[in-house]
PDB file of C-alpha atoms and ligand atoms in Angstrom:
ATOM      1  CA  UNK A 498       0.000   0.000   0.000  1.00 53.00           C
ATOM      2  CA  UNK A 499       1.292   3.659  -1.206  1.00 54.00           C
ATOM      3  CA  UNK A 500       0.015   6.633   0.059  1.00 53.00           C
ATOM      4  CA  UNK A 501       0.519  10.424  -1.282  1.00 52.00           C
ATOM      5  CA  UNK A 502       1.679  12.068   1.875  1.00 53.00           C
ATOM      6  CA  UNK A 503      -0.319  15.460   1.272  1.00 56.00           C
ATOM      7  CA  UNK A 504      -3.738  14.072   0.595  1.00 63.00           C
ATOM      8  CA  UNK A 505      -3.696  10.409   2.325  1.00 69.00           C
ATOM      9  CA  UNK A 506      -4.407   8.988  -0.744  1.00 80.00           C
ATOM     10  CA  UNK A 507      -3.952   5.035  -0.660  1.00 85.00           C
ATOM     11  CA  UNK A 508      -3.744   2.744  -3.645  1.00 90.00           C
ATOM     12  CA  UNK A 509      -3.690  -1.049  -2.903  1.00 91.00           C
ATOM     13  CA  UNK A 510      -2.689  -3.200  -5.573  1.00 93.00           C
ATOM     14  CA  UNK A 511      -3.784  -7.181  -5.007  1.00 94.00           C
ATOM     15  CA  UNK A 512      -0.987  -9.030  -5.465  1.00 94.00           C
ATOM     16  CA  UNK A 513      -2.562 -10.688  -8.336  1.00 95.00           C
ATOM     17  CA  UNK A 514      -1.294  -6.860 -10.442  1.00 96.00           C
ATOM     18  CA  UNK A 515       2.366  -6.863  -8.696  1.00 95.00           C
ATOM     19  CA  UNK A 516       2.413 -10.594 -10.172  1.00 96.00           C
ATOM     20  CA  UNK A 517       1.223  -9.562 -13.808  1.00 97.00           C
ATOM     21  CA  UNK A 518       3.710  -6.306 -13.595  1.00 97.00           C
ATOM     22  CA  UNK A 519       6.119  -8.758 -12.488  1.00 96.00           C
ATOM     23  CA  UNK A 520       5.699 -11.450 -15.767  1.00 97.00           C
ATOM     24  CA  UNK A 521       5.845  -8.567 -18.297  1.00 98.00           C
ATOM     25  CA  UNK A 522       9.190  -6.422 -16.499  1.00 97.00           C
ATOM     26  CA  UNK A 523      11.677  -5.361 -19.661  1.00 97.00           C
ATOM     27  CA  UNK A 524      14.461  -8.080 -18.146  1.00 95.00           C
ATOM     28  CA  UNK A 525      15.530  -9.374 -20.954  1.00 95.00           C
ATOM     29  CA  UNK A 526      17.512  -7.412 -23.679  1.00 94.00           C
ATOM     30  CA  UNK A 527      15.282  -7.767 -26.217  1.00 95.00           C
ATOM     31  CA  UNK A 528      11.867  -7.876 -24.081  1.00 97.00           C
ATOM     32  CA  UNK A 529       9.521  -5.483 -25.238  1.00 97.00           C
ATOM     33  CA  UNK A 530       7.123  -3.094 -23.852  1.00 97.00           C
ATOM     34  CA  UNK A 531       3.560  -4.011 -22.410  1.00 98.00           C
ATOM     35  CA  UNK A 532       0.685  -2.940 -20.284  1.00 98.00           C
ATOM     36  CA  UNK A 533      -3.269  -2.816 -20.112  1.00 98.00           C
ATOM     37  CA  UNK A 534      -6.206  -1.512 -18.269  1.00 98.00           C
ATOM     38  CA  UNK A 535      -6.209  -1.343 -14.362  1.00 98.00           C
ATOM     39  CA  UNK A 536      -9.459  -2.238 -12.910  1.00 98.00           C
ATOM     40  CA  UNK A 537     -10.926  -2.060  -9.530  1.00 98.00           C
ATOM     41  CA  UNK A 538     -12.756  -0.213  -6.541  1.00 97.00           C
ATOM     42  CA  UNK A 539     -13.096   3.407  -5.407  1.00 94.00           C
ATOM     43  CA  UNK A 540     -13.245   3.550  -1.708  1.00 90.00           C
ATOM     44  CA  UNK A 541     -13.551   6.925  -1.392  1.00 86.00           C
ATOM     45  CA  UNK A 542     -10.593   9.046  -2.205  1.00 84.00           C
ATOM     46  CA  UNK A 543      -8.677   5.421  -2.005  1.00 89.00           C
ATOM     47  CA  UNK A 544      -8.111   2.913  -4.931  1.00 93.00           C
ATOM     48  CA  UNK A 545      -7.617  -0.786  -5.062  1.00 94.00           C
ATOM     49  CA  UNK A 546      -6.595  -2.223  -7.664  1.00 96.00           C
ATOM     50  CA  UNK A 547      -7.787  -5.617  -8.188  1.00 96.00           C
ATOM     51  CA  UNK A 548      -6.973  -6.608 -11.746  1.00 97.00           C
ATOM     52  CA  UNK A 549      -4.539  -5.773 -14.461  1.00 98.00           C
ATOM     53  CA  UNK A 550      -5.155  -7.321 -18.508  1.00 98.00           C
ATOM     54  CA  UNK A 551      -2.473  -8.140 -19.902  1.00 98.00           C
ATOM     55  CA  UNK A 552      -1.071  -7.263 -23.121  1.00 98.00           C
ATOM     56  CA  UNK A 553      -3.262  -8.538 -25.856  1.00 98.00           C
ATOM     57  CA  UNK A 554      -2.985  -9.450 -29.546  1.00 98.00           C
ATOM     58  CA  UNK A 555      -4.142  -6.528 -31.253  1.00 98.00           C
ATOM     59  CA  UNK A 556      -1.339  -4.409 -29.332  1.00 98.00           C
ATOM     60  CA  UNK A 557       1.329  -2.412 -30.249  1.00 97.00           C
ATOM     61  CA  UNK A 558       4.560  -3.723 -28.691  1.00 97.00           C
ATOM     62  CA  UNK A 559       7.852  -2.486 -29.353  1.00 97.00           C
ATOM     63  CA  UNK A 560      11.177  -1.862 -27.066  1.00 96.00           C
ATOM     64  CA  UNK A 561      10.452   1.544 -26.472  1.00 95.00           C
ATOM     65  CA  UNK A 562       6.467   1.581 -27.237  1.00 96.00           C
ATOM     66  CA  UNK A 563       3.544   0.687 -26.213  1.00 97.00           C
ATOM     67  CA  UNK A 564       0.084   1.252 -27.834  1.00 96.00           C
ATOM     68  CA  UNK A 565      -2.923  -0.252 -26.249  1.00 97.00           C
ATOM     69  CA  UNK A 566      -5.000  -0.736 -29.440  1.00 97.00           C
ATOM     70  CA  UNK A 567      -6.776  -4.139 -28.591  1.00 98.00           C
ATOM     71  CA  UNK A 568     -10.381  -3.208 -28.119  1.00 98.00           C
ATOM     72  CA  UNK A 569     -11.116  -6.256 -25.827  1.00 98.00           C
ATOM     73  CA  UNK A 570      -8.772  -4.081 -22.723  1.00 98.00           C
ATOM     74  CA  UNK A 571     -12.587  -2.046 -22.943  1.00 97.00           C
ATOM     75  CA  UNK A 572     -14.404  -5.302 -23.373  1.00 98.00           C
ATOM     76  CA  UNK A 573     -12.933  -7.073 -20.330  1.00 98.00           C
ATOM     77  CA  UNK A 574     -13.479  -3.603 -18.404  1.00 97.00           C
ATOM     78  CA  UNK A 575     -16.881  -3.193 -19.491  1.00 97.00           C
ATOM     79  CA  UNK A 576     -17.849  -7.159 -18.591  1.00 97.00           C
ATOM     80  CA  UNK A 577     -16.831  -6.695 -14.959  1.00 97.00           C
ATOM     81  CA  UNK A 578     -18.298  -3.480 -14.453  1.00 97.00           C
ATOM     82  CA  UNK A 579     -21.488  -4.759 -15.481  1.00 97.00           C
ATOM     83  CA  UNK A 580     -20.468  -8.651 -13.253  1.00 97.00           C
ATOM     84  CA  UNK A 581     -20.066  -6.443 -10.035  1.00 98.00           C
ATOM     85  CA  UNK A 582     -22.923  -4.268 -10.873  1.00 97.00           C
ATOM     86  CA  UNK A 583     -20.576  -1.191 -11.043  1.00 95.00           C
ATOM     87  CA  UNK A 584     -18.275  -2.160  -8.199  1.00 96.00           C
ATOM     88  CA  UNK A 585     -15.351  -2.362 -10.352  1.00 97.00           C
ATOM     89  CA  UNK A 586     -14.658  -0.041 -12.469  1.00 95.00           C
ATOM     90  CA  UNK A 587     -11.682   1.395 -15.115  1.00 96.00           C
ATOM     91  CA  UNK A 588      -9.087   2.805 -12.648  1.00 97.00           C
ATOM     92  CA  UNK A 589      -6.265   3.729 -15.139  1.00 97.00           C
ATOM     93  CA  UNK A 590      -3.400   2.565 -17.448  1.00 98.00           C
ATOM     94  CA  UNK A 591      -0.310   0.384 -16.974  1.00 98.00           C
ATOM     95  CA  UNK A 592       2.993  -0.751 -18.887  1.00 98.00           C
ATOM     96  CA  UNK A 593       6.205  -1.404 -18.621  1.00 98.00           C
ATOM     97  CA  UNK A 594       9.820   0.413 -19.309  1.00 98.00           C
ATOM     98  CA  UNK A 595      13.121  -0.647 -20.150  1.00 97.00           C
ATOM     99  CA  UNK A 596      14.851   1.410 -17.875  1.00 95.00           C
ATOM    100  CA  UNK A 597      15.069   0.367 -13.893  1.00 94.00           C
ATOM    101  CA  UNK A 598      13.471   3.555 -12.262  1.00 92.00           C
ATOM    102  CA  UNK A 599      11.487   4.757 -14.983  1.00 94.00           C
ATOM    103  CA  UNK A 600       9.771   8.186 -15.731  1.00 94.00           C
ATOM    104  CA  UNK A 601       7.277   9.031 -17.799  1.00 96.00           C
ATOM    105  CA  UNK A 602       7.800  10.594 -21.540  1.00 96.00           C
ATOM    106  CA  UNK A 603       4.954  13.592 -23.171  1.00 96.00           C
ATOM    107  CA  UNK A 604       3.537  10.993 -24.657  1.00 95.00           C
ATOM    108  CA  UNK A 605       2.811   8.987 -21.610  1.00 97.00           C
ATOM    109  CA  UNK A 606       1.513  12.376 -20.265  1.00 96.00           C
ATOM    110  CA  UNK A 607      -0.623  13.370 -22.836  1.00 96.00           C
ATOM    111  CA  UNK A 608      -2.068   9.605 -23.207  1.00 96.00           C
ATOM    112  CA  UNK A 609      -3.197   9.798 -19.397  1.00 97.00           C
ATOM    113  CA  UNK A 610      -4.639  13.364 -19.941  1.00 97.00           C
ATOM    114  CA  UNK A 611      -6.998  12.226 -22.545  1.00 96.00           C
ATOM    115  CA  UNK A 612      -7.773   9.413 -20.485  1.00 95.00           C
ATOM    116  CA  UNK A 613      -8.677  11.634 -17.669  1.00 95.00           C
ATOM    117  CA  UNK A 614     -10.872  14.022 -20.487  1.00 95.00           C
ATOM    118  CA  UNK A 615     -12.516  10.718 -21.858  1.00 92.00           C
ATOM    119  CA  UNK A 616     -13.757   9.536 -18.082  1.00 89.00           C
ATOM    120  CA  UNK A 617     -17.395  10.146 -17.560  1.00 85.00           C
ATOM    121  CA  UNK A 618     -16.710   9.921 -13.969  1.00 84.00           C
ATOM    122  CA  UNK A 619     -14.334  12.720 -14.023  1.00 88.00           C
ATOM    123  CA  UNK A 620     -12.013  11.103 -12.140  1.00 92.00           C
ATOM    124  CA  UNK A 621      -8.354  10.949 -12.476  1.00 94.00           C
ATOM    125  CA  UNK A 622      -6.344   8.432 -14.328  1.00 96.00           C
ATOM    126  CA  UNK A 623      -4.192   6.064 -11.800  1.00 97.00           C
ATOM    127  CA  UNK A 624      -0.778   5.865 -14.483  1.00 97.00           C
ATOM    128  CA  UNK A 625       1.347   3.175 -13.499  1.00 97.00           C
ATOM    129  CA  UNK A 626       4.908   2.517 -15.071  1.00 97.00           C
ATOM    130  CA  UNK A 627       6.882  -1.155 -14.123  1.00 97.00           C
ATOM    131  CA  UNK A 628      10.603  -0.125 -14.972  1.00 95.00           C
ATOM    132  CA  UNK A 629      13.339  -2.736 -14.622  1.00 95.00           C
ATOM    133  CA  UNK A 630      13.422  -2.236 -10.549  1.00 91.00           C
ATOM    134  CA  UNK A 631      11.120   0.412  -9.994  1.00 90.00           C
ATOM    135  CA  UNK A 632       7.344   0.945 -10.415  1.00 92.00           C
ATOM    136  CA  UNK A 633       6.192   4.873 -11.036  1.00 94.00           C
ATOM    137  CA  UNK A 634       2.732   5.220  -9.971  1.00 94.00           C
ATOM    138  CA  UNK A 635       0.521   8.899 -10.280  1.00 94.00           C
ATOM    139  CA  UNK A 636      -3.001   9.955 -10.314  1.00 94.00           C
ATOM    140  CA  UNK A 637      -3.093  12.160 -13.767  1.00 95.00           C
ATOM    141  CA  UNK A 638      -6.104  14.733 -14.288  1.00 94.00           C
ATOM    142  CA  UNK A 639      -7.668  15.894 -16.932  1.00 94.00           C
ATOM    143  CA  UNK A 640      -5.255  19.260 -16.886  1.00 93.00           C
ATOM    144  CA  UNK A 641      -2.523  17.168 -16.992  1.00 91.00           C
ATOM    145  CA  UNK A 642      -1.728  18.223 -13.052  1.00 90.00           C
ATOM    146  CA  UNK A 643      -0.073  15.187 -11.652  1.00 88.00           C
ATOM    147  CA  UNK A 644       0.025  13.584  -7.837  1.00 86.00           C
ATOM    148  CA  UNK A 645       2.911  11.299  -7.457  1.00 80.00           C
ATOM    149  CA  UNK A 646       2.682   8.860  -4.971  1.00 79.00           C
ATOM    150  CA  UNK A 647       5.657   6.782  -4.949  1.00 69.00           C
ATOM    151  CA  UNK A 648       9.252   5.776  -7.059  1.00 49.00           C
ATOM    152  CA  UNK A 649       9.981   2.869  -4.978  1.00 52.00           C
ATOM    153  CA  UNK A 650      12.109  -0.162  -5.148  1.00 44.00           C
ATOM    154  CA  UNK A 651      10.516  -3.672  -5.984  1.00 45.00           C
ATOM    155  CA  UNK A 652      11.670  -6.524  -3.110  1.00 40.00           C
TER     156      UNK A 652
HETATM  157 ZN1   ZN B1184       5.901   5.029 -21.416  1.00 57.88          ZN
END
């Protein structure tokens, strides 16, 4: 559990999402990038996030790039929604880096902004990163004003 220190802001990722982040980390020298929708509950101001899809077929996957173009990411987000009559719900976006702390590049930025625009819930979008050794993890609005919560170290 992470929390922002200025707002008390928790995110809980099951351990199910550290062990999907974990399958897909840019190890390997030629491993390239993934990621997917993050799904789950809003306690509140607090998140936890339950499930993470994986990369899928339709995907764009390079070293350095990662588009999330498979329409079923909506499909799978859209059939639990309506399994836990609204309890879970699209939280935000997730993929992976080839670098061990990583940051986030404009077009990471701008991708999460539109995200946050798109959300008829107007909430913000919960942008995770899983670098090498590090996971970045930020709450993204729709002004592109971002809450950092943590750059820690994976055990
Ligand atoms: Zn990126």
């Amino acid at each position: 559990m992470w929390q922002m220190p200025s707002q008390k802001i928790y995110v809980l990722f099951q351990a199910s999402v550290l062990e999907t982040f974990d399958v897909y980390r840019q190890n390997s020298r030629t491993a390239t990038e993934a990621g997917g929708v993050l799904l789950g509950h809003v306690r509140g101001e607090h998140l936890e996030v339950i499930q993470a899809t994986p990369p899928l077929a339709g995907d764009v996957r390079h070293r350095m790039q990662y588009e999330r173009n498979d329409p079923a990411h909506q499909t799978i987000a859209d059939l639990m929604w309506r399994q836990s009559d609204g309890e879970t719900r699209y939280l935000g976006e997730w993929h992976t880096h080839p670098e061990d702390r990583p940051s986030p590049s404009r077009v990471d930025m701008n991708g999460w902004t539109h995200r946050a625009l798109a959300r008829q819930d107007g909430r913000a979008t919960l942008a995770v990163i899983v670098g090498r050794v590090g996971l970045y993890v930020s709450l993204v609005d729709g002004a592109g004003e971002t809450a950092l919560f943590l750059e820690c170290q994976s055990s």
